[in-house]
PDB file of C-alpha atoms in Angstrom:
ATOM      1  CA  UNK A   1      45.603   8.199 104.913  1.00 61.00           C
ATOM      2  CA  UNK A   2      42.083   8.739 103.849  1.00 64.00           C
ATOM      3  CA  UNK A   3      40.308   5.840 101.678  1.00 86.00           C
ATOM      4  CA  UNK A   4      38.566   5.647  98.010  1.00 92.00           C
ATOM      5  CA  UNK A   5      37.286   2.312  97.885  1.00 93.00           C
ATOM      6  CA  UNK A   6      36.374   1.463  93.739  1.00 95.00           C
ATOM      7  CA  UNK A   7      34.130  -1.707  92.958  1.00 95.00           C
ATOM      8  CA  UNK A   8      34.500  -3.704  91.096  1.00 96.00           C
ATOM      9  CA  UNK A   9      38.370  -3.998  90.689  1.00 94.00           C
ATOM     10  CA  UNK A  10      37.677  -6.254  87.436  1.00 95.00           C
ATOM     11  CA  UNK A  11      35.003  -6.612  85.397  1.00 97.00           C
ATOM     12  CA  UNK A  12      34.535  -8.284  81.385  1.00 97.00           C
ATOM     13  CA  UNK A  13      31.744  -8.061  79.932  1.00 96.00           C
ATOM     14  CA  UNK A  14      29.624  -8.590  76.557  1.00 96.00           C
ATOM     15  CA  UNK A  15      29.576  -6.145  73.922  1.00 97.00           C
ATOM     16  CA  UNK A  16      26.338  -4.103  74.129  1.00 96.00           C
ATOM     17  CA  UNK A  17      25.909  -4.488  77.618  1.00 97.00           C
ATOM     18  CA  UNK A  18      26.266  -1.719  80.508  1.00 97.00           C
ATOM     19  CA  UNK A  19      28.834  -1.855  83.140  1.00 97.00           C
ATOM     20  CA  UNK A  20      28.422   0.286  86.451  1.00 97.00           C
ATOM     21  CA  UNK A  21      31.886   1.100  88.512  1.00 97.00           C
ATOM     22  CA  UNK A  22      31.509   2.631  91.685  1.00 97.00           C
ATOM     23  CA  UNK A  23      33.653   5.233  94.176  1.00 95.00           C
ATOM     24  CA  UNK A  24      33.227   5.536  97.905  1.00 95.00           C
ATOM     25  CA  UNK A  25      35.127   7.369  99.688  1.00 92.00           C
ATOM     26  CA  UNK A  26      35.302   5.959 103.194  1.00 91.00           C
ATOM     27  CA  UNK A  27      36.313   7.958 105.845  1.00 86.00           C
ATOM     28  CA  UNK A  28      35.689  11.618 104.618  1.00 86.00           C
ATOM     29  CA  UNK A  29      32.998  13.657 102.129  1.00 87.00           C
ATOM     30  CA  UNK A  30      33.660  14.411  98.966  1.00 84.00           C
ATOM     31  CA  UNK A  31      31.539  16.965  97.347  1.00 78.00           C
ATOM     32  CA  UNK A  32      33.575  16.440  93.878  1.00 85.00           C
ATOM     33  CA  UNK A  33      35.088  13.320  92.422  1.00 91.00           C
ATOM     34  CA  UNK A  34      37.139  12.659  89.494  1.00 92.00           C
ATOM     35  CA  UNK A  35      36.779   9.750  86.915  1.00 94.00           C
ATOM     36  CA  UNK A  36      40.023   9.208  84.766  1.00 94.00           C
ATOM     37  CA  UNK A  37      40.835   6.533  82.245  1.00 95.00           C
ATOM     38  CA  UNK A  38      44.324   5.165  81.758  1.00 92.00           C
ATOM     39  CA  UNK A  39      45.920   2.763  79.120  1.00 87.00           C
ATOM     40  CA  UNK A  40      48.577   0.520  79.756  1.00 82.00           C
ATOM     41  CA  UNK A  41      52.144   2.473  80.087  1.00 77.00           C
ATOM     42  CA  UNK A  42      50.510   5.654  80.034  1.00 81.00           C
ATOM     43  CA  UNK A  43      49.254   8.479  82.549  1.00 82.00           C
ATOM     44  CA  UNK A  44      46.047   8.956  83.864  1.00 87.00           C
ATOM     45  CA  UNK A  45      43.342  10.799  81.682  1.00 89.00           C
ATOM     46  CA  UNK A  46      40.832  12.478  83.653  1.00 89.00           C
ATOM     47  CA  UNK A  47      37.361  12.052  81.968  1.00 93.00           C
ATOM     48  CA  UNK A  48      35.033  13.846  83.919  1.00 93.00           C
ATOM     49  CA  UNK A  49      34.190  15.907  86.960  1.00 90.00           C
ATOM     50  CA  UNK A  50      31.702  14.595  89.276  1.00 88.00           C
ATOM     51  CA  UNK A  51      29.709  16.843  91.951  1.00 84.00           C
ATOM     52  CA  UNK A  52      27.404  15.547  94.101  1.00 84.00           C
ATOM     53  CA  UNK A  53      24.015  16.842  93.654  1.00 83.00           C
ATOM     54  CA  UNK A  54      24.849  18.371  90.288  1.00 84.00           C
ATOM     55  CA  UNK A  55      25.648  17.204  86.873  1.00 88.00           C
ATOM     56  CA  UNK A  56      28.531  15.885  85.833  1.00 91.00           C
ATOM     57  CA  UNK A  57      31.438  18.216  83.752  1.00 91.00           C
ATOM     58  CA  UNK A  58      32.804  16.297  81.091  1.00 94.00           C
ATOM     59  CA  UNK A  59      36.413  16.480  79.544  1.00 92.00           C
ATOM     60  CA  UNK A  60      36.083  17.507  75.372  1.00 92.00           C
ATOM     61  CA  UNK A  61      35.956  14.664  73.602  1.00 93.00           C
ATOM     62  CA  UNK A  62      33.862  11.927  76.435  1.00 94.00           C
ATOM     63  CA  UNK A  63      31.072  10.915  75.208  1.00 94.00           C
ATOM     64  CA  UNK A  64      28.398  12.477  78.553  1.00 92.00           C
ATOM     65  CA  UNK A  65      25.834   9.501  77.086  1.00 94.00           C
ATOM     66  CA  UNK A  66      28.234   6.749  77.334  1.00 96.00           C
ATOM     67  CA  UNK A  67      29.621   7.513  80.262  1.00 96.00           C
ATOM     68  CA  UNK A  68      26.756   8.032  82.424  1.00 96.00           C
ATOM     69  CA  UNK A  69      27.813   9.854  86.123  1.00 94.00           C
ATOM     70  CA  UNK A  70      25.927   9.964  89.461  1.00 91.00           C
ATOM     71  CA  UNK A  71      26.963  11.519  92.452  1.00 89.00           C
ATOM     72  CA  UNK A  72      23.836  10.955  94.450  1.00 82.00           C
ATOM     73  CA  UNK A  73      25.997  11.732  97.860  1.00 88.00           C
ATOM     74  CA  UNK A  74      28.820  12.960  99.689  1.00 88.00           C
ATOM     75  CA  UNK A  75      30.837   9.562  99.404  1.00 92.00           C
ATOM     76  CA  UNK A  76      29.257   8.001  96.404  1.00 93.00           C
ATOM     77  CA  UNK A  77      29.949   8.455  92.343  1.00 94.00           C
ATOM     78  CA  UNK A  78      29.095   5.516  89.766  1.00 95.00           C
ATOM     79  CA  UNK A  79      30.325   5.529  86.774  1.00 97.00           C
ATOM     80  CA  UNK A  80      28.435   3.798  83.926  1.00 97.00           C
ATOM     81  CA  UNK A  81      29.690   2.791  80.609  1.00 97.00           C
ATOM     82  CA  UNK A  82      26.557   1.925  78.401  1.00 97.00           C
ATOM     83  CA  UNK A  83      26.445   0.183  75.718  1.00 96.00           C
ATOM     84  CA  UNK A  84      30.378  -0.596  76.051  1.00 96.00           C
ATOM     85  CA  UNK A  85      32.138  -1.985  72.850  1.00 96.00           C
ATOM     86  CA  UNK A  86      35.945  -3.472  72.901  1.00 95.00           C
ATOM     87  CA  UNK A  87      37.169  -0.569  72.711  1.00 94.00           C
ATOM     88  CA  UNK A  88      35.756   1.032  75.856  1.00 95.00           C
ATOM     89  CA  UNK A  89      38.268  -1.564  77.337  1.00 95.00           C
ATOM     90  CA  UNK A  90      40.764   0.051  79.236  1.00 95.00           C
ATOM     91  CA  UNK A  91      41.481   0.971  83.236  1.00 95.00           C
ATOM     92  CA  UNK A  92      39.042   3.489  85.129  1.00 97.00           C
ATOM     93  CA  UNK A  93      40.314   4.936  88.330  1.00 96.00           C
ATOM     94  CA  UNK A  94      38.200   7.172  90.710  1.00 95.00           C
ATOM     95  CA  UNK A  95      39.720   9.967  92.626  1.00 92.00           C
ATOM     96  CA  UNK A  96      38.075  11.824  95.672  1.00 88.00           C
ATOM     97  CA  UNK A  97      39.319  14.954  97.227  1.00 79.00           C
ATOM     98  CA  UNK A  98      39.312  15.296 100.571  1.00 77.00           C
ATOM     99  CA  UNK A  99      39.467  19.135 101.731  1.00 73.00           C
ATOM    100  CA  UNK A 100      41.063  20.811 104.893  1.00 68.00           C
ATOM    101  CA  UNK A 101      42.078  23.767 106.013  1.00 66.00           C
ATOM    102  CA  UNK A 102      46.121  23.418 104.496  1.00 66.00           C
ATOM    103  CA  UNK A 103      45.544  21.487 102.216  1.00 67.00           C
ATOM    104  CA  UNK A 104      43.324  19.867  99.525  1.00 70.00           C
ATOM    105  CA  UNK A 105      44.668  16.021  98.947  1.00 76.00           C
ATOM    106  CA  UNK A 106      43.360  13.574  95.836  1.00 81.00           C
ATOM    107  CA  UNK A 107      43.127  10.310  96.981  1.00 87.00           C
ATOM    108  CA  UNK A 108      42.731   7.545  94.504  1.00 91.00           C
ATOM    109  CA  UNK A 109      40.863   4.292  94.469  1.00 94.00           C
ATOM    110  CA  UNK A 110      42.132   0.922  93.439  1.00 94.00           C
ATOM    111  CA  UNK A 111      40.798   1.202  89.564  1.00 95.00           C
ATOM    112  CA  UNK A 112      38.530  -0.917  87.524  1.00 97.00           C
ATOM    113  CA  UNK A 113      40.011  -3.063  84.968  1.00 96.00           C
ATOM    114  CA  UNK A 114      37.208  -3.004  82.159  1.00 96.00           C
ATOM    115  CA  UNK A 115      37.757  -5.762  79.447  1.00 96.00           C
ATOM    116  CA  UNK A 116      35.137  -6.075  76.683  1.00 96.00           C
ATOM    117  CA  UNK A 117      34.376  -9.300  74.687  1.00 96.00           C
TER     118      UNK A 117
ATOM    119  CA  UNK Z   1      54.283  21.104  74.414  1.00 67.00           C
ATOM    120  CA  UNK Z   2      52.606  19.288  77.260  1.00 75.00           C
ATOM    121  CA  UNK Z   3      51.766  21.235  80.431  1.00 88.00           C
ATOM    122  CA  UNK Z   4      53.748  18.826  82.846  1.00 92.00           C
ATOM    123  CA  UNK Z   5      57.093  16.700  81.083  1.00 92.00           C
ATOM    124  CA  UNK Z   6      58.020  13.843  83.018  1.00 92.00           C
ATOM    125  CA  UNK Z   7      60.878  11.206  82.039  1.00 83.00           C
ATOM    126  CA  UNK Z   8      59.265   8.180  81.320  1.00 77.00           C
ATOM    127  CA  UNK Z   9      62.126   5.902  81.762  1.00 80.00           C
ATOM    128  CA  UNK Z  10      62.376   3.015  82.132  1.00 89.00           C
ATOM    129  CA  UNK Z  11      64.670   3.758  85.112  1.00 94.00           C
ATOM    130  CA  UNK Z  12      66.591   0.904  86.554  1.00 96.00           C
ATOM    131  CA  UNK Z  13      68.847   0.836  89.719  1.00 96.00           C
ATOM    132  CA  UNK Z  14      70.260  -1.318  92.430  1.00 97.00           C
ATOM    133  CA  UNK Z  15      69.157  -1.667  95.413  1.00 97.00           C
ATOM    134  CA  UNK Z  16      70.125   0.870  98.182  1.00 97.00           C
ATOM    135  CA  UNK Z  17      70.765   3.355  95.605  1.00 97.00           C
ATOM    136  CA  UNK Z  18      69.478   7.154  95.651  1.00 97.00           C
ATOM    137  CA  UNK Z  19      66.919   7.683  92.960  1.00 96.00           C
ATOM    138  CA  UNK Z  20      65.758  11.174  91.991  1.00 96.00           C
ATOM    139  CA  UNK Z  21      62.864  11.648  89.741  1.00 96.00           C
ATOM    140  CA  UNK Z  22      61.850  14.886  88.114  1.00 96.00           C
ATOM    141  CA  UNK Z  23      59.421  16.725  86.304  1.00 96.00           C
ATOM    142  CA  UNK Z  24      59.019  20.571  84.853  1.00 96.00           C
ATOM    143  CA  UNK Z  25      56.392  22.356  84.393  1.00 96.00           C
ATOM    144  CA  UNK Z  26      54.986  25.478  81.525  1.00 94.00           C
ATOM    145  CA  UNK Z  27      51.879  27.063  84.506  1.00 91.00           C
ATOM    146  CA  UNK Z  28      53.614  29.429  86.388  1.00 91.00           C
ATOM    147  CA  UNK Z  29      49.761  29.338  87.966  1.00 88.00           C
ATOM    148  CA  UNK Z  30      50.342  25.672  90.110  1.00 89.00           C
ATOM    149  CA  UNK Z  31      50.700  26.091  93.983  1.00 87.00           C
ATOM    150  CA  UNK Z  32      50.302  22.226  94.548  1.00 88.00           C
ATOM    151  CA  UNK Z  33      52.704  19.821  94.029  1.00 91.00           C
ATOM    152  CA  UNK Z  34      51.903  15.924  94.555  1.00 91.00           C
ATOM    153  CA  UNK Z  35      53.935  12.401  93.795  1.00 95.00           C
ATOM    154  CA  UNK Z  36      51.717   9.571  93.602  1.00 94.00           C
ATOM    155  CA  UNK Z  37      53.043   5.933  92.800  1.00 95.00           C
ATOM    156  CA  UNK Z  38      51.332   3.614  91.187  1.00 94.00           C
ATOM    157  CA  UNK Z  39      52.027  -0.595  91.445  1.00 93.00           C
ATOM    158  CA  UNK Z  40      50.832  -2.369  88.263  1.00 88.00           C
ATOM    159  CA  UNK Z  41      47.616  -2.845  88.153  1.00 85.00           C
ATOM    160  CA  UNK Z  42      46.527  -0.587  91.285  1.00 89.00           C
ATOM    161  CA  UNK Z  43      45.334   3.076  91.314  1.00 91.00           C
ATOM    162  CA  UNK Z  44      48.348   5.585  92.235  1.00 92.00           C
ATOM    163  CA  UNK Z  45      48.660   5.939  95.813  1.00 91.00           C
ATOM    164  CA  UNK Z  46      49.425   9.527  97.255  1.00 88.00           C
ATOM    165  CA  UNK Z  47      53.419   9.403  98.865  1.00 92.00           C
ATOM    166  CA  UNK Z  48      53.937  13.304  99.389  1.00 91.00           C
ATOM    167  CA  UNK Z  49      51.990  16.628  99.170  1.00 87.00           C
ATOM    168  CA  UNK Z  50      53.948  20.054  98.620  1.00 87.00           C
ATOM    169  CA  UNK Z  51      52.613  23.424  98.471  1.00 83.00           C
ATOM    170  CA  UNK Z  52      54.419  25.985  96.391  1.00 80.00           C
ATOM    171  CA  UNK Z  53      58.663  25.780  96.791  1.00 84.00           C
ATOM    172  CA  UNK Z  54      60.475  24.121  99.453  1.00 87.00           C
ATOM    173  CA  UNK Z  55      61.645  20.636 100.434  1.00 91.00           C
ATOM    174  CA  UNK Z  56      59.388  18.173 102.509  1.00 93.00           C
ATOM    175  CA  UNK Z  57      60.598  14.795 103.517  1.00 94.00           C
ATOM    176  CA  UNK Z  58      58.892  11.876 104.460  1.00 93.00           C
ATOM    177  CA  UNK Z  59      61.188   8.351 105.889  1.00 96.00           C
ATOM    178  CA  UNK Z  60      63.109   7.834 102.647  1.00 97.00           C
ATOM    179  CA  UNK Z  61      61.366  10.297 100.489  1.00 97.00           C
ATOM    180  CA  UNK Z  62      62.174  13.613  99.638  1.00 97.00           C
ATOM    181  CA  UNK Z  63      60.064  16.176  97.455  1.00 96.00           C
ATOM    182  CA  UNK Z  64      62.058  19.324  96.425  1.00 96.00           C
ATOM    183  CA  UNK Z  65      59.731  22.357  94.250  1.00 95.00           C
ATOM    184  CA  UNK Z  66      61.303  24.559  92.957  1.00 95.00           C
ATOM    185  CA  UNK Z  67      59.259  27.320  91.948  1.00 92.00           C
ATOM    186  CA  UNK Z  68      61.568  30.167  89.619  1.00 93.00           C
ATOM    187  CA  UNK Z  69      62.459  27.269  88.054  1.00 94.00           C
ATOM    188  CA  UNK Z  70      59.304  25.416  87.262  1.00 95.00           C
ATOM    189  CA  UNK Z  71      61.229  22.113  88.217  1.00 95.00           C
ATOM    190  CA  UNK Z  72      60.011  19.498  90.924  1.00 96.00           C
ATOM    191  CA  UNK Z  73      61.567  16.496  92.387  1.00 96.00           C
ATOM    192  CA  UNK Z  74      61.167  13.043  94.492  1.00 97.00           C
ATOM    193  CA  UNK Z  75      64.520  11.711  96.161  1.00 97.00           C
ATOM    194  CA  UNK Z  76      64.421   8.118  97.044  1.00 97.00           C
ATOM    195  CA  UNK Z  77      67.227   7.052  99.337  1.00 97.00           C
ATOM    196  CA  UNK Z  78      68.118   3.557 100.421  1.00 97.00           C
ATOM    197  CA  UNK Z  79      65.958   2.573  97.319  1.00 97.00           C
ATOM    198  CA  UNK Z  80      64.673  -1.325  97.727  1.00 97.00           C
ATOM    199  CA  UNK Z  81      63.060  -3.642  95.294  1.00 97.00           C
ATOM    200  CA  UNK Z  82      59.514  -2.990  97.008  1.00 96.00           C
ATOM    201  CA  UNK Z  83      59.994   0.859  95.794  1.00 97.00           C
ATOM    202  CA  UNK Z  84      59.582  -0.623  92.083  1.00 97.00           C
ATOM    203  CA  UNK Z  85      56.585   0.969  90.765  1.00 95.00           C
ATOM    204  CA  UNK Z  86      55.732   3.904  88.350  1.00 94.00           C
ATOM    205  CA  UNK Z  87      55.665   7.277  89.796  1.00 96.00           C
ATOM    206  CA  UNK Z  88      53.458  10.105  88.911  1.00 94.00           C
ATOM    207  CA  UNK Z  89      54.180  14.236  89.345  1.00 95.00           C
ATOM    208  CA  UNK Z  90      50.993  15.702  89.635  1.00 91.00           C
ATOM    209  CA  UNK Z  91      50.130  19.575  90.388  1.00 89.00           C
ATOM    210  CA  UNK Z  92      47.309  21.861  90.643  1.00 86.00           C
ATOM    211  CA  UNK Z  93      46.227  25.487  90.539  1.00 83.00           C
ATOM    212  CA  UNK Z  94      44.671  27.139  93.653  1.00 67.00           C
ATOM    213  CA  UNK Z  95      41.067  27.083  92.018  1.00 50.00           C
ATOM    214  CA  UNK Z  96      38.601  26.848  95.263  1.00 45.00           C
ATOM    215  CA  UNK Z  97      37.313  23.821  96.740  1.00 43.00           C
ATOM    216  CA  UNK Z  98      37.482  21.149  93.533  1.00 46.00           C
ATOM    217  CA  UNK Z  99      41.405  21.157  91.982  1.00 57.00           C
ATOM    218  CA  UNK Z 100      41.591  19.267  89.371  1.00 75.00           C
ATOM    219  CA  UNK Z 101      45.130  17.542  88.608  1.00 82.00           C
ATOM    220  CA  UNK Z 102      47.248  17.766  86.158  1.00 87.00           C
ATOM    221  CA  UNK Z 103      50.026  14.698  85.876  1.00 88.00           C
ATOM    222  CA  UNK Z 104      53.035  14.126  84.357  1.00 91.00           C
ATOM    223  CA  UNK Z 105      53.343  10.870  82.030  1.00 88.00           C
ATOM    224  CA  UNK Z 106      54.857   8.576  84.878  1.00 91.00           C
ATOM    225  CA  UNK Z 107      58.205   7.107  85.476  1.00 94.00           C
ATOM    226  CA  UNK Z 108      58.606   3.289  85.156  1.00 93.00           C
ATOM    227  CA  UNK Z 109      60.938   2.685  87.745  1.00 95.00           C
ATOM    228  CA  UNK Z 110      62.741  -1.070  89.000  1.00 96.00           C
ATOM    229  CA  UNK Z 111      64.981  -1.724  91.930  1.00 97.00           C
ATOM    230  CA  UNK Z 112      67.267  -4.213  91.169  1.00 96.00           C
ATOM    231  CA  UNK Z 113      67.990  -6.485  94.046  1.00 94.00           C
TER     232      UNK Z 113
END
């Protein structure tokens, strides 16, 4: 199956600071990639819509400043969490879908565990 | 009420058993139909891929969608401890090029050797 890669796949950092989590997807291009948030025992949450070479769509209720999207190219989104305070903690997994013909298939990368001291 | 209800379980069985996880839907407007399952700790991982009603199986998985009835589900047969894991419905709308998913809560779900 096709590959997301997401880096890094843990991160903690200090209050205040900025935290930058990226997607690739490896083996196909993806015009539009998904960022979701998910805390523990519960489903994912999509956040925002990324397309490359456009902004960003954001779900009602994420903060666009805070969570700061690029999607400079066909296999590359970073998300950025500035500023990030303890309660920014939580799991961020990227999604890429890769488009055919039949079919259009989400394929998910490995998540970033984001803990904030 | 939410768009897609899944059972959240926890769902416990022994090994070798048949397990059959479900979820129903309210948009009569979803064409795709996908399971993902998800290890602890890991992003969910894509097991099958349905469009609109029908069965499709894969080894030991089957994905049934049933379409009048709003009603989807993933058969696991010959179930083994390695199958422990939570397990996402997800579906989308035939919207162009970018689909955006809609999931289902997630079902916790152990294998008991």
């Amino acid at each position: 199956g096709a590959v997301v890669s997401q880096h890094p796949s843990w991160v903690i950092c200090k209050s205040g600071t900025s935290v930058k989590i990226e997607c690739r997807s490896l083996d196909f291009q993806a015009t539009t990639m998904f960022w979701y948030r998910q805390f523990p025992k519960q489903s994912l949450m999509l956040m925002a819509t990324s397309n490359e070479g456009s902004k960003a769509t954001y779900e009602q209720g994420v903060e666009k400043d805070k969570f700061l999207i690029n999607h400079a190219s066909l296999t590359l989104s970073t998300l950025t969490v500035t500023s990030a305070h303890p309660e920014d903690s939580s799991f961020y997994i990227c999604s890429a879908s890769r488009i055919r013909v039949w079919s259009t298939e989400a394929f998910f990368g490995q998540g970033t565990r984001l803990t904030v001291v | 009420q939410k768009e897609v209800e899944q059972d959240p379980g926890p769902l416990s069985v022994p090994e070798g058993a048949i397990v059959s996880l479900n979820c129903t839907y309210s948009n009569s407007a979803f064409q795709y139909f996908m399971w993902y399952r998800q290890y602890s700790r890991k992003g969910p991982e894509l097991l099958m891929y349905t469009y609109s009603s029908g069965n499709k199986e894969d080894g030991r998985f089957t994905a049934q969608v049933d379409k009048s009835s709003k009603y989807i589900s993933l058969f696991i047969r010959d179930s083994q401890p390695s199958d422990s894991a939570t397990y996402l419905c997800a579906m989308s709308e035939a919207s162009g090029s970018a689909r955006q998913l809609t999931f289902g809560s997630g079902t916790q779900l152990t294998v008991l050797p």
